[in-house]
Each structure stands twice: as C-alpha cells, then as structure tokens.
Coordinates of C-alpha atoms and ligand atoms in Angstrom, one line a residue:
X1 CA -91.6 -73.5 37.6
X2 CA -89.2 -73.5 40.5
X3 CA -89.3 -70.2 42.8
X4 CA -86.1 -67.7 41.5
X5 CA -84.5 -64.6 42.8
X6 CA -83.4 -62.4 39.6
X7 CA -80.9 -60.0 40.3
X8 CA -78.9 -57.6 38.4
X9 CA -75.0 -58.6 38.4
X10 CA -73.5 -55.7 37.6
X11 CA -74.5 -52.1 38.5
X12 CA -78.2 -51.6 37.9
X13 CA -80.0 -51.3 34.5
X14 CA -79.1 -54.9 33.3
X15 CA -82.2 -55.6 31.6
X16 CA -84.4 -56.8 35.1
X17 CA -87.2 -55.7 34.1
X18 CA -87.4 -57.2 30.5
X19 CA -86.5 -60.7 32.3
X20 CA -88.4 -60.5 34.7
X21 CA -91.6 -59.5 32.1
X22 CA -90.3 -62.5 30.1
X23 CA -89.7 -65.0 33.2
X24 CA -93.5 -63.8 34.3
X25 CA -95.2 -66.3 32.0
X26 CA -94.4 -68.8 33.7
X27 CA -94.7 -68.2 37.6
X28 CA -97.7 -67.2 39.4
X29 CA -96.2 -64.4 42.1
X30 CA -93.7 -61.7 41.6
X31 CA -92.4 -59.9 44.7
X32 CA -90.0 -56.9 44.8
X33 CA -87.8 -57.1 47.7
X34 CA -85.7 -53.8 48.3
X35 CA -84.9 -50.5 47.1
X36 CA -87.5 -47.9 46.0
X37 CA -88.4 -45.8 43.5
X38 CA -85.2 -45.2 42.8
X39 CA -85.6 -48.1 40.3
X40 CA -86.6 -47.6 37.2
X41 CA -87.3 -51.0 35.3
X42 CA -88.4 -51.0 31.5
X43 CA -90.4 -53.3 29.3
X44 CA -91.6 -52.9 25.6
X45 CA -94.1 -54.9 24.8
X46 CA -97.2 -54.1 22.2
X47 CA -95.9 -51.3 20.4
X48 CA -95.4 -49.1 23.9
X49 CA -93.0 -49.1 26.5
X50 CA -93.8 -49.2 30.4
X51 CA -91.4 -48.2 33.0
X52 CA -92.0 -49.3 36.2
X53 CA -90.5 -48.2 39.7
X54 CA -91.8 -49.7 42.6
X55 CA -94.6 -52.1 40.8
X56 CA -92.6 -55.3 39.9
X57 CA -92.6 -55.8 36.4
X58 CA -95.2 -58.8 36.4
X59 CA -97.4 -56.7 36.5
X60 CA -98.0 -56.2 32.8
X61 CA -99.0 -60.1 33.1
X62 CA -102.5 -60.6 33.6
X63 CA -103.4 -63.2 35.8
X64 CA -100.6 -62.8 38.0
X65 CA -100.0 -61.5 41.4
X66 CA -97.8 -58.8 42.6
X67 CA -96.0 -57.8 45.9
X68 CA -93.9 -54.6 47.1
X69 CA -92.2 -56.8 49.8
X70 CA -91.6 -55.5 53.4
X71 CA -87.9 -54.6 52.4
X72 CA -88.6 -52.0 49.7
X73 CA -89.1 -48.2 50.9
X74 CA -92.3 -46.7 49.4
X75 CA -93.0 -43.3 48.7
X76 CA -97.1 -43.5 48.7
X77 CA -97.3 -40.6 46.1
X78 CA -94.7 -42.0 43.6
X79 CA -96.9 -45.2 43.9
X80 CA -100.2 -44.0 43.3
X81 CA -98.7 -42.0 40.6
X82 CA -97.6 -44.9 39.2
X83 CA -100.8 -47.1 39.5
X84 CA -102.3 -43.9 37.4
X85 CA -99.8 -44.1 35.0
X86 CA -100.7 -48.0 34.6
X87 CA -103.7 -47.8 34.4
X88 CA -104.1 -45.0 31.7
X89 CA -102.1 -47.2 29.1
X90 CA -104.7 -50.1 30.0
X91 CA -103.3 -51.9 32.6
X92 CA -105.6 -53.2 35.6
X93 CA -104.0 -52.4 39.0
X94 CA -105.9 -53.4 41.9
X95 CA -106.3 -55.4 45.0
X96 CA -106.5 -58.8 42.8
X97 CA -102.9 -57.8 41.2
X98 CA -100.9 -56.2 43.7
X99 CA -100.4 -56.2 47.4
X100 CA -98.3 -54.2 49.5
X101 CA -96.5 -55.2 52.2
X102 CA -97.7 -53.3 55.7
X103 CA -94.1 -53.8 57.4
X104 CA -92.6 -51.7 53.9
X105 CA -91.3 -48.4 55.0
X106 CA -92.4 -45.0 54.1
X107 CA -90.5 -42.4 52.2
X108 CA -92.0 -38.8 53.4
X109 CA -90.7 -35.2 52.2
X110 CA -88.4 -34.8 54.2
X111 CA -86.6 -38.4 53.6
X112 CA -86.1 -36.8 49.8
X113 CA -85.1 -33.2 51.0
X114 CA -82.3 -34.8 53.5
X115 CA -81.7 -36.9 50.4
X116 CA -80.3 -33.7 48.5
X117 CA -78.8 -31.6 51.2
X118 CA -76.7 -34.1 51.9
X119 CA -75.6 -34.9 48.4
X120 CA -75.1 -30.7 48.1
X121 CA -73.7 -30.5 51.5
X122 CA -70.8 -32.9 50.2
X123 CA -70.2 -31.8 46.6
X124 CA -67.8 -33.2 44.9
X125 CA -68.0 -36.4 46.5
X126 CA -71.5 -36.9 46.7
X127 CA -72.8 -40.2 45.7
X128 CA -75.3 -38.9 42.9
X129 CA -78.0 -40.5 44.5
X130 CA -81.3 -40.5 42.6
X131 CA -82.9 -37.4 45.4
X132 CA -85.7 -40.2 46.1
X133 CA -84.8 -40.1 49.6
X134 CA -84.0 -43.7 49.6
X135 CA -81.0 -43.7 52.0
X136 CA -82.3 -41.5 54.6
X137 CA -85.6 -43.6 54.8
X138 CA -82.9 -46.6 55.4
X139 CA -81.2 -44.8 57.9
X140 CA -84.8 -44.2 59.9
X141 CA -85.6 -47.9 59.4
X142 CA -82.3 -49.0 61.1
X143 CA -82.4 -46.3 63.5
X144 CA -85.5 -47.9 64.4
X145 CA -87.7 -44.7 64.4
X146 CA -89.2 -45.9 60.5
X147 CA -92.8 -44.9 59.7
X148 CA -94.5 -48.3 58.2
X149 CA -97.5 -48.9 56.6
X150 CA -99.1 -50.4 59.7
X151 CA -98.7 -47.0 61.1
X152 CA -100.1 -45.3 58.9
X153 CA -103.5 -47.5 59.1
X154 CA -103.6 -46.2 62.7
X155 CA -104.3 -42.4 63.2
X156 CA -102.9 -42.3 66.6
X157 CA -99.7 -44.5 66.1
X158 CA -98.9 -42.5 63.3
X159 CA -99.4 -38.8 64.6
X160 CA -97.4 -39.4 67.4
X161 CA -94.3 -41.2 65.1
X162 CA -94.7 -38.7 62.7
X163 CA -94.9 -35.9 65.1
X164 CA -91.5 -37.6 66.8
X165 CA -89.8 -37.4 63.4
X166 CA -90.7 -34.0 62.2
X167 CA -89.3 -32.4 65.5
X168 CA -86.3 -34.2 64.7
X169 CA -85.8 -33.6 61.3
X170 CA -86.4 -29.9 61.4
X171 CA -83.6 -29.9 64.3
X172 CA -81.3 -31.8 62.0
X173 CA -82.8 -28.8 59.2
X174 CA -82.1 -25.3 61.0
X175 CA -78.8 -26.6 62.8
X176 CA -76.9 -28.4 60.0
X177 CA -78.7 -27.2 57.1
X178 CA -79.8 -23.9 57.3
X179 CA -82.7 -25.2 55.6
X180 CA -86.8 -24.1 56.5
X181 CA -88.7 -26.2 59.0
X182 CA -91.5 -28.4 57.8
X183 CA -94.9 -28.1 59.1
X184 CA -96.5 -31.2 60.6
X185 CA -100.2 -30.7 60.0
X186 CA -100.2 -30.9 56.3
X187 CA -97.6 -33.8 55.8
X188 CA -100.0 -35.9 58.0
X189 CA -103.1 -35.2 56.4
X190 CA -101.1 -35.4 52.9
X191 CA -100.2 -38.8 54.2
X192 CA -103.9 -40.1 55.8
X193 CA -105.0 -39.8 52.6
X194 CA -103.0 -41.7 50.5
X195 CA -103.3 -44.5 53.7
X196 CA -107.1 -44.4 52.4
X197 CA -106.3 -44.5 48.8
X198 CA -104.2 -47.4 48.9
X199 CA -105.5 -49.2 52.0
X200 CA -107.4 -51.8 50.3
X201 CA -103.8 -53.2 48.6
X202 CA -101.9 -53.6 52.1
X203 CA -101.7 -57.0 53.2
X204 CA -99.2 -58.9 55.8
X205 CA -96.6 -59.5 52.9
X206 CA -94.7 -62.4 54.5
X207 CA -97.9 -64.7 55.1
X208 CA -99.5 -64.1 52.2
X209 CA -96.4 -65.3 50.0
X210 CA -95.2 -67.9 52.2
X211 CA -99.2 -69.0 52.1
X212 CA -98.8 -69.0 47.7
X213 CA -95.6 -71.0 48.2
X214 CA -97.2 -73.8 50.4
X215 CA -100.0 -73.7 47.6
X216 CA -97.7 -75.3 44.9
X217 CA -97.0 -71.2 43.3
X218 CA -93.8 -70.5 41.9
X219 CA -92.3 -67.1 42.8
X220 CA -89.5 -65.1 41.3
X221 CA -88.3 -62.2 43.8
X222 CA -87.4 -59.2 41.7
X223 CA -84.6 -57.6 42.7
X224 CA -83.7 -53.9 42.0
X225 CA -80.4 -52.0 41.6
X226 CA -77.2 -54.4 41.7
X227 CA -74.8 -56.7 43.0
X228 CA -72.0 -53.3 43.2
X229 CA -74.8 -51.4 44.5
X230 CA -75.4 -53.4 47.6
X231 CA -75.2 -51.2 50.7
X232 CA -72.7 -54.5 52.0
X233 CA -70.7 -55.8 48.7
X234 CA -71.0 -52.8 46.4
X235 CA -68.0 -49.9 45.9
X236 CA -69.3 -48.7 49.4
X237 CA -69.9 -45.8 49.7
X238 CA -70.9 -45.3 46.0
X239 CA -74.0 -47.5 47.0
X240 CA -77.6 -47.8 47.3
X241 CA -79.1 -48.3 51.1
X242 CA -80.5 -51.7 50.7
X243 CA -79.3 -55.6 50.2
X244 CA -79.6 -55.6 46.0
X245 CA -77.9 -59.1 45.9
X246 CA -80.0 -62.5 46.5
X247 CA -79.9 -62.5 50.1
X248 CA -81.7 -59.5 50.2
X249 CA -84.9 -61.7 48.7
X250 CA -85.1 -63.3 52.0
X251 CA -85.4 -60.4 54.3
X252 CA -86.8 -58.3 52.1
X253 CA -90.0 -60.5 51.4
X254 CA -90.0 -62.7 54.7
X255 CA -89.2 -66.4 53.1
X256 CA -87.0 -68.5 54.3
X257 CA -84.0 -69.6 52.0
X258 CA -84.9 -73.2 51.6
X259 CA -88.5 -71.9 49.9
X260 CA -85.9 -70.3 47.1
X261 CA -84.8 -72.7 44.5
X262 CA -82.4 -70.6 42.0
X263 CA -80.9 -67.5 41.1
X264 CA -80.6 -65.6 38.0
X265 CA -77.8 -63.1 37.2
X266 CA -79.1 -60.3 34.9
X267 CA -75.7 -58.7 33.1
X268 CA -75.9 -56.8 30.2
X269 CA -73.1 -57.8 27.5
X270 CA -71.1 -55.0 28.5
X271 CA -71.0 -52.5 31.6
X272 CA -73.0 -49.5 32.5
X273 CA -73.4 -47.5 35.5
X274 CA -75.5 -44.3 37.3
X275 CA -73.9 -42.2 39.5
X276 CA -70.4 -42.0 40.9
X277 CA -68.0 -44.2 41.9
X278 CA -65.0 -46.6 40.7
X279 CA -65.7 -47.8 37.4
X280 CA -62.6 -49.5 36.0
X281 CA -63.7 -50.9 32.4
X282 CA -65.3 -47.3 32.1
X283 CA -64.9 -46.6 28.0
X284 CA -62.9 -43.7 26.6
X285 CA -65.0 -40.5 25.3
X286 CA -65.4 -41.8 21.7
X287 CA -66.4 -45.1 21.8
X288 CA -68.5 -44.2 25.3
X289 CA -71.0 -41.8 23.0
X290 CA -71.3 -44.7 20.4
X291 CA -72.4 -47.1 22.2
X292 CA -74.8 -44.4 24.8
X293 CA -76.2 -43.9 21.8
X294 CA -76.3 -47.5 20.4
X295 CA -77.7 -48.6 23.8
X296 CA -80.2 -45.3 24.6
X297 CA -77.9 -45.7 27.4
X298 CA -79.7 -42.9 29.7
X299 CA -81.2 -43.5 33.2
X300 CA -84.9 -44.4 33.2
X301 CA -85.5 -42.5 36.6
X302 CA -83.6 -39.7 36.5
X303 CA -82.8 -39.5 33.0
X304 CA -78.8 -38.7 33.4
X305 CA -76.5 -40.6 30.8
X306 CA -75.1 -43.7 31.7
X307 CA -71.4 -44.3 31.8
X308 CA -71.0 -47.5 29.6
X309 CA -67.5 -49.9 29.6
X310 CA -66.2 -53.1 28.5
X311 CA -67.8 -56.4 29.9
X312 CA -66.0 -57.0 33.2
X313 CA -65.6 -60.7 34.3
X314 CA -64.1 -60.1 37.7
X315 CA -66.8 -58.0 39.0
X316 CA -69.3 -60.9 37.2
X317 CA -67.6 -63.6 38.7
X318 CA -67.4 -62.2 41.9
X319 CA -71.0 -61.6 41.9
X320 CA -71.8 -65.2 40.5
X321 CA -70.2 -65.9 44.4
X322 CA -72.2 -63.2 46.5
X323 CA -75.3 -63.9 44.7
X324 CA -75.1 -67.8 44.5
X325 CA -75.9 -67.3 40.7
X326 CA -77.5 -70.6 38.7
X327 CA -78.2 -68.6 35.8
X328 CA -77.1 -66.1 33.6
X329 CA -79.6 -63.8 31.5
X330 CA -77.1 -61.7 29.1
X331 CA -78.9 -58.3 27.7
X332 CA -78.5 -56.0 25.2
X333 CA -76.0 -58.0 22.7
X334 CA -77.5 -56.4 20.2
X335 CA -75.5 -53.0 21.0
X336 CA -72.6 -54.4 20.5
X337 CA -73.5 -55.6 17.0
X338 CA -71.3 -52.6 15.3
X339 CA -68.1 -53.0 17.3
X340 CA -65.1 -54.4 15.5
X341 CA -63.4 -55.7 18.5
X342 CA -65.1 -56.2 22.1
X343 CA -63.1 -56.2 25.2
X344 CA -63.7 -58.4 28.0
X345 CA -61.7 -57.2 31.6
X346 CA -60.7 -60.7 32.9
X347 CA -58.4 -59.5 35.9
X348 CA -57.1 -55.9 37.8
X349 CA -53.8 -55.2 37.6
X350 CA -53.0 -53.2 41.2
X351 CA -49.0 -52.4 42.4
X352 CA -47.8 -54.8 40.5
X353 CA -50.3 -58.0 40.9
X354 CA -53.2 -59.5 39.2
X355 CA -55.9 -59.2 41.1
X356 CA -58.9 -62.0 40.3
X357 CA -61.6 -60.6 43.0
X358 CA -62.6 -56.5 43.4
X359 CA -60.9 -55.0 46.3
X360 CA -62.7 -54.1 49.4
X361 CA -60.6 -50.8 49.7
X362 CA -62.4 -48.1 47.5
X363 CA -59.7 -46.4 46.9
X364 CA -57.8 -49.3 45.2
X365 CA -60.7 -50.0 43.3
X366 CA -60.7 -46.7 41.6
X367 CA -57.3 -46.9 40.5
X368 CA -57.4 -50.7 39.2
X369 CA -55.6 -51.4 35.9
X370 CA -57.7 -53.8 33.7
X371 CA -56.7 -56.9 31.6
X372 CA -58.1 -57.1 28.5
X373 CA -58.9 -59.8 26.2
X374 CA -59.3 -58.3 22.8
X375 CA -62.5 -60.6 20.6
X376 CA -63.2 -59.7 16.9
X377 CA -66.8 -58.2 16.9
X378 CA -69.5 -60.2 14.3
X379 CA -70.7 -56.8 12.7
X380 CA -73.4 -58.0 12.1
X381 CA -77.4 -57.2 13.0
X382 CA -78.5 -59.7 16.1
X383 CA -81.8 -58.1 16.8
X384 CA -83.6 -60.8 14.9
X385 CA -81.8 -63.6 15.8
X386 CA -84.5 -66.1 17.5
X387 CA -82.1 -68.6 18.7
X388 CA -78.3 -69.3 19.9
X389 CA -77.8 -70.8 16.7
X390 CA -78.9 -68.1 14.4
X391 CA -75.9 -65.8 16.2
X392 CA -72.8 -64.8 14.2
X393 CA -70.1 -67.3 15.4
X394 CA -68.0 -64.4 17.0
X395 CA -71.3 -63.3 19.0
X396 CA -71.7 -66.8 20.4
X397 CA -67.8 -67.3 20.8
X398 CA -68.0 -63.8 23.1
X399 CA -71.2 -65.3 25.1
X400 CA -69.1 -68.8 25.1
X401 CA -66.1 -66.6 26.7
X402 CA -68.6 -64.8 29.4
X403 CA -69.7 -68.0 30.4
X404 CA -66.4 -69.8 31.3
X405 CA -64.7 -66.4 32.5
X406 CA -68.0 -65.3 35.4
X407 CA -68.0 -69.7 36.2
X408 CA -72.0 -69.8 35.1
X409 CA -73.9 -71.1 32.4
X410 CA -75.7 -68.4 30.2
X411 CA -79.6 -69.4 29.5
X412 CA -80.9 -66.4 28.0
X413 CA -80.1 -64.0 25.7
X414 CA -81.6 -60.6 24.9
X415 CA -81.0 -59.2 21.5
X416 CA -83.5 -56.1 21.5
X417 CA -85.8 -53.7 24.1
X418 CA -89.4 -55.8 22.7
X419 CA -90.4 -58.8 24.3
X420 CA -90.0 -61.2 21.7
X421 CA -86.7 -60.1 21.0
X422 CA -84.9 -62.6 23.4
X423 CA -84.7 -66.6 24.0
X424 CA -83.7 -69.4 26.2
X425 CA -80.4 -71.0 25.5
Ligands
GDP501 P1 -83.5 -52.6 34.7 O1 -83.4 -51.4 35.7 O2 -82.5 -53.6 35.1 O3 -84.9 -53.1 34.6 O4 -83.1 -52.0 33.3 P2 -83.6 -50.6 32.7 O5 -85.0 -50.8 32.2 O6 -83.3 -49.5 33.6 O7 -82.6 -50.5 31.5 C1 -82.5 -51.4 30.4 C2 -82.8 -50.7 29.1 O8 -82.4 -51.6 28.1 C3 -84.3 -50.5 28.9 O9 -84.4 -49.3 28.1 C4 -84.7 -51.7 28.1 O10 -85.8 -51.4 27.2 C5 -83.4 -51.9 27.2 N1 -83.2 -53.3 26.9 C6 -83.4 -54.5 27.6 N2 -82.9 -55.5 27.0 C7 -82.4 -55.1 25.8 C8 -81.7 -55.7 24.7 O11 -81.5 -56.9 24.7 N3 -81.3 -54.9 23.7 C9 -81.6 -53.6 23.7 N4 -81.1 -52.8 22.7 N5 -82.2 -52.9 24.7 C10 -82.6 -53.7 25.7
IMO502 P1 -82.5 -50.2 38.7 O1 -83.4 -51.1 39.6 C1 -78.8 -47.9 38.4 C2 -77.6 -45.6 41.9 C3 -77.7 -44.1 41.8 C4 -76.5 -43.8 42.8 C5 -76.6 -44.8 43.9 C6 -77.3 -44.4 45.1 O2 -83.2 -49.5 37.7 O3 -81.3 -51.1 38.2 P2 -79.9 -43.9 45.7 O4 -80.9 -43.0 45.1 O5 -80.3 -45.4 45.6 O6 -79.5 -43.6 47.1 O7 -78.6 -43.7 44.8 O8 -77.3 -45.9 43.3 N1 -78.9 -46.3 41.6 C7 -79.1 -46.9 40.4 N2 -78.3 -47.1 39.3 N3 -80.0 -48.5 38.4 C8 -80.8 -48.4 39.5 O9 -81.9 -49.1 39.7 C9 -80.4 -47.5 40.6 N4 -80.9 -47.2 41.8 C10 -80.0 -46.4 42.4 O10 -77.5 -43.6 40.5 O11 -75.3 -44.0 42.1
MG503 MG1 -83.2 -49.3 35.7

C-alpha cells in the first residue's frame, strides 16, 4: 500500500478516526502529525468503542507501529492517562507499538490555564477552544522558548527552560490576569516523572519513519482537526494553532513530500462543527436537533453539541485544492437516511455575486448566503448496505453529486460508527 496523508476536509470530527482504523489493515506505520489532545478520534470495533486523543488510531491494530510526530503538542499526563485507558480495555501499548517523537512539544499547566483566561478574558468572542492549552503551547514553540521532549530527558536543560518559562508566565499571570502565580518546584518534579514513565517510548521521530519508509513500509500520516481549522486556511481566527491540512504531514513528522504518495479527504455527508466561528450551511433549530440526535452529534473531547448543516461543496472543493486531495472517504450517510430532501451548498452568494471559493475576510464569510441544491432523500435504512450498489439510488445519486461538485472521486463510504459498517467504492 502506497504511503497516504488522511485529513479531515471539513471542520473536524469527519469520521478520521474510523478511516484511519479501517485504512490501518493495510499499512505498517501510522504517524499523527499536529494538534493535541484536543483531538478526540473514535472507533467502534468489538462490541466497545475507543476514543483516542493523541494515540493515532492504528493503534487498535496489532502488529502495527505507532508515532506522535514531532508536530503534535503533548500533554505527558493526558497521554499516560490515555495509555491506561488502552490498556485496561486490552489493548497493548508499549515501546514495540508506539513511539514518541523527542522534538514534540510539551503542554504544561500553565499552557492550559493561559488557554482559558484568555478565552474568559475575551468573552463573547472567544474562540471556544477545547482549554487543552493547545494554542498557547504553539505560541511558545514559535516564540522559540518550547519545552520538548529532549529537554525533558535532561534534568539540567530542563530546570533551567522551565524555570525561564515559569518566571514569565506568572508575570504574564499577576499583570494581565490577576490570576495566582505557579510554583516551580512541583511542576518540575510532576514533570521528571512522567519523563521516566514514558522515556522508554521517545525516539528521534523523523529517522525512525523515514528509516520504515526506505524499508519498503507504507505510512498513512493521521491528521487531526480540519482543513477550516488550519491555523493558515481555516476561518482564522476561529482556528486551531497547528497546520491540520496535508502539508502539515510533512513538517509535522519530518518526511519529505516526495516519500508521500496520496491524500485522502475525510468529509462526513453533511457539515458539523465545534466551537465558534462562520458556519454558513449551519441548520435551522429543528432539523439541527434531528439530525444531533440522528448523528450523536456531541464533541468526543469536550462533550459540547455539535452545530450540524447541509453538505457544503465550496468549502469541500476548496479543500480538495489546499489539501491536494486524491481521495474522498464520505462518513456518516447513514444520518441522513431519514431526511426527505438533502441540501447540498454549491456556491455563496455575497453583495450581489456568486462566490465559488470561501472568502479570506472572516467577516464576509459569516455573512455568506448559500446556494442550495435541493435532492430528494432515499428514506431509507443504509446502515447495512455492504456495497455502492446495495445504496438507494437517491443515496448514490447525492454521493454521485458530491463527487462532481468537491472535483474528487469518492472511494469509501461509511454507513455506521462499527468497523464493518463501511466499504471501498
Ligand atoms: P474524528 O475526530 O474525525 O475521528 O471523528 P470523531 O470520532 O470525533 O466523530 C465521528 C463520530 O461519528 C464518532 O462518534 C464515530 O463513531 C461516528 N461515526 C464515524 N463514521 C460513522 C458513520 O458512517 N455513521 C455513523 N452513524 N457514525 C459514524
Ligand atoms: P478532531 O481531531 C473538532 C476546535 C475547537 C475550537 C477550535 C480551537 O477530533 O477532529 P483548540 O483547543 O484547538 O485551540 O480549539 O478548534 N477543535 C476541534 N473541533 N474536532 C477537533 O479535533 C477539534 N480540535 C479543536 O472546538 O473551535
Ligand atoms: Mg473528533
């Protein structure tokens, strides 16, 4: 199998981690390349269902190698937390299954505190951020004064950077946020130990998958969040801090783009998103709480509802461009399966023109009139349908329409939350 980035297309929550699980079978390494545990990527398999944050979701695989690339941000606790939570439903997690990357960041308290008295500080336009402290650990990383792994191996390196960082952040604290200072002493031994704990899984991320790639192994780079959550080509500033589209696979993991062969585009069949932020196909109350409900459309790290919309083709297409898409995955047709009519946005209407591409200006975007094209739904149950042909003709008329509107062939389809409940087109 050729080495693939999957990305999601849309907003987050496409269905990445199901894909991905399903995609595993076949390659030998999977390697997460950005964001934290602000991800929250689901897979049902075996009666029970597994939620992942910072582990790619190969994991469940066995046999397979896993790696928290250099450009994800990893909050140590949340990870051994969740190499616990593995391993008590009977999953092995060790140094033969996972690797972390020593040039990955670190999130510490005080990443996740700044997270929140930002987000309170602003009010009504905060971001609604996930409080994992994702984009201040960012912000340290580009400011250059980021604690990595490799420091945290190294007693002295680390002491002193952390020491550096706490000074500052309690400054930033008392002056601007009249919040309590944090003590250095405890944070660094807190943070030693989990060094220790996980010590034996930190490897130099780049060689060892560029080494795999030489060795004949196929990769797929897991990507997190979304296309319109990228820190560059997302509804800035309604982002995420990291590159969520493909490019991101490269610096995030260390391999050059001619080791990638292809890219897969996770989109669900309609629109959902987390947070705030324009959302132009955004459903009205009514049919928003059907299909929430339809869809168990509620955040799997922070557990707030999801808004849900209409499938929209110009933020698809668009990302089909940013991304380089091959592939299309399509998720979660089955929610649909009790619509009478399904919308599809296939252009913006904006002062008077038709807009084909998003806008760069935010505010524009927010106010953005779609254009719909109105398909009669196939009311009828997907969920066991094992191939394209055993779809309702309307169903495969809709995925037909998706394909020809985003300008990318669709080669799997997802019709329910278990593994088996999805095929290759
Ligand atoms: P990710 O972040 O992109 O991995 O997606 P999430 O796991 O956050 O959200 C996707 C949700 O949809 C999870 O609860 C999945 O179990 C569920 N899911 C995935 N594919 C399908 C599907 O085809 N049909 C249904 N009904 N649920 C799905
Ligand atoms: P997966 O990988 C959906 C959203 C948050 C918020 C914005 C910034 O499961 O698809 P952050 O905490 O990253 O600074 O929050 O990004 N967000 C997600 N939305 N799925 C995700 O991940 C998300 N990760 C972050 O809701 O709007
Ligand atoms: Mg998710």
């Amino acid at each position: 199998m050729p080495s693939s980035v999957v990305v999601g297309a849309q907003w987050g929550d496409e269905g990445k981690g199901k894909i991905i699980d399903m995609l595993t079978e076949k390659a030998h390494v999977v390697a997460r390349f950005q964001g934290g545990n602000n991800a929250g990527h689901t897979v049902v398999t075996g009666g029970q269902e597994f939620i992942v944050h910072l582990i790619p979701s190969g994991i469940l695989h066995t046999g397979k190698y896993c790696i928290i690339g250099n450009g994800v941000v990893v909050d140590p606790a949340g990870l051994l937390t969740e190499i616990e939570y593995l391993r008590q439903k009977g999953i092995t997690v060790d140094a033969s299954n996972l690797g972390v990357s020593d040039q990955a960041h670190l999130i510490f308290p005080y990443h996740r505190t700044l997270d929140k008295l930002k987000e309170a500080k602003i009010g009504a336009g905060k971001i609604g951020t996930t409080g994992r402290g994702i984009g201040p650990c960012y912000t340290d990383k580009a400011a250059r004064v980021g604690i990595r792994f490799a420091d945290l191996l190294d007693p002295e390196t680390f002491r002193r950077k952390l020491q550096a960082n706490i000074e500052e952040k309690n400054l930033i604290f008392s002056r601007i946020y009249d919040a309590p200072p944090l003590q250095f002493e405890p944070i660094y031994e807190e943070y030693l130990k989990y060094g220790e704990a996980l010590e034996k899984l930190i490897i130099n991320g780049p060689v060892v998958l560029n080494k795999a790639i030489t060795d004949g192994k196929s990769v797929l780079f897991e990507g997190a969040q979304g296309t319109f959550l990228d820190i560059d080509h997302g509804t800035y500033p309604y982002v995420t801090s990291s590159n969520a589209t493909s490019g991101g696979a490269c610096a995030g993991t260390g391999v050059g783009p001619s080791r990638i062969d292809k890219v897969i585009g996770v989109v669900k069949a309609y629109t959902t998103r987390v947070g705030e932020g324009p959302f132009p196909t955004e459903f009205p109350p009514v049919l928003m709480e059907q299909i929430r409900t339809k869809g168990k459309e509620y955040g799997a790290t922070t557990a707030r509802p999801r808004r849900c919309g209409w499938f929209d083709a110009v933020l698809v297409r668009h990302s089909v461009i940013l991304n380089g898409i091959n592939e299309i995955a399509v998720t979660k047709l089955d929610v649909l399966d009790d619509s009478p009519r399904v919308n599809i946005c296939t252009g913006y209407r904006f002062n008077g023109k038709v807009l084909e591409t998003p806008p760069s200006n935010i505010e524009h975007w927010s106010k953005v009139e779609p254009i719909y094209e109105e398909h009669p739904g196939w009311l009828k149950d997907t969920s066991g349908c094992g191939c394209f042909e055993d779809l309702p003709p309307q169903a495969r008329r809709y995925l037909k329409r998706l394909e020809e509107l985003v300008g990318s062939k669709i080669t799997i389809v997802s019709v329910g939350s278990k593994r088996e409940q999805a095929f290759h087109v």
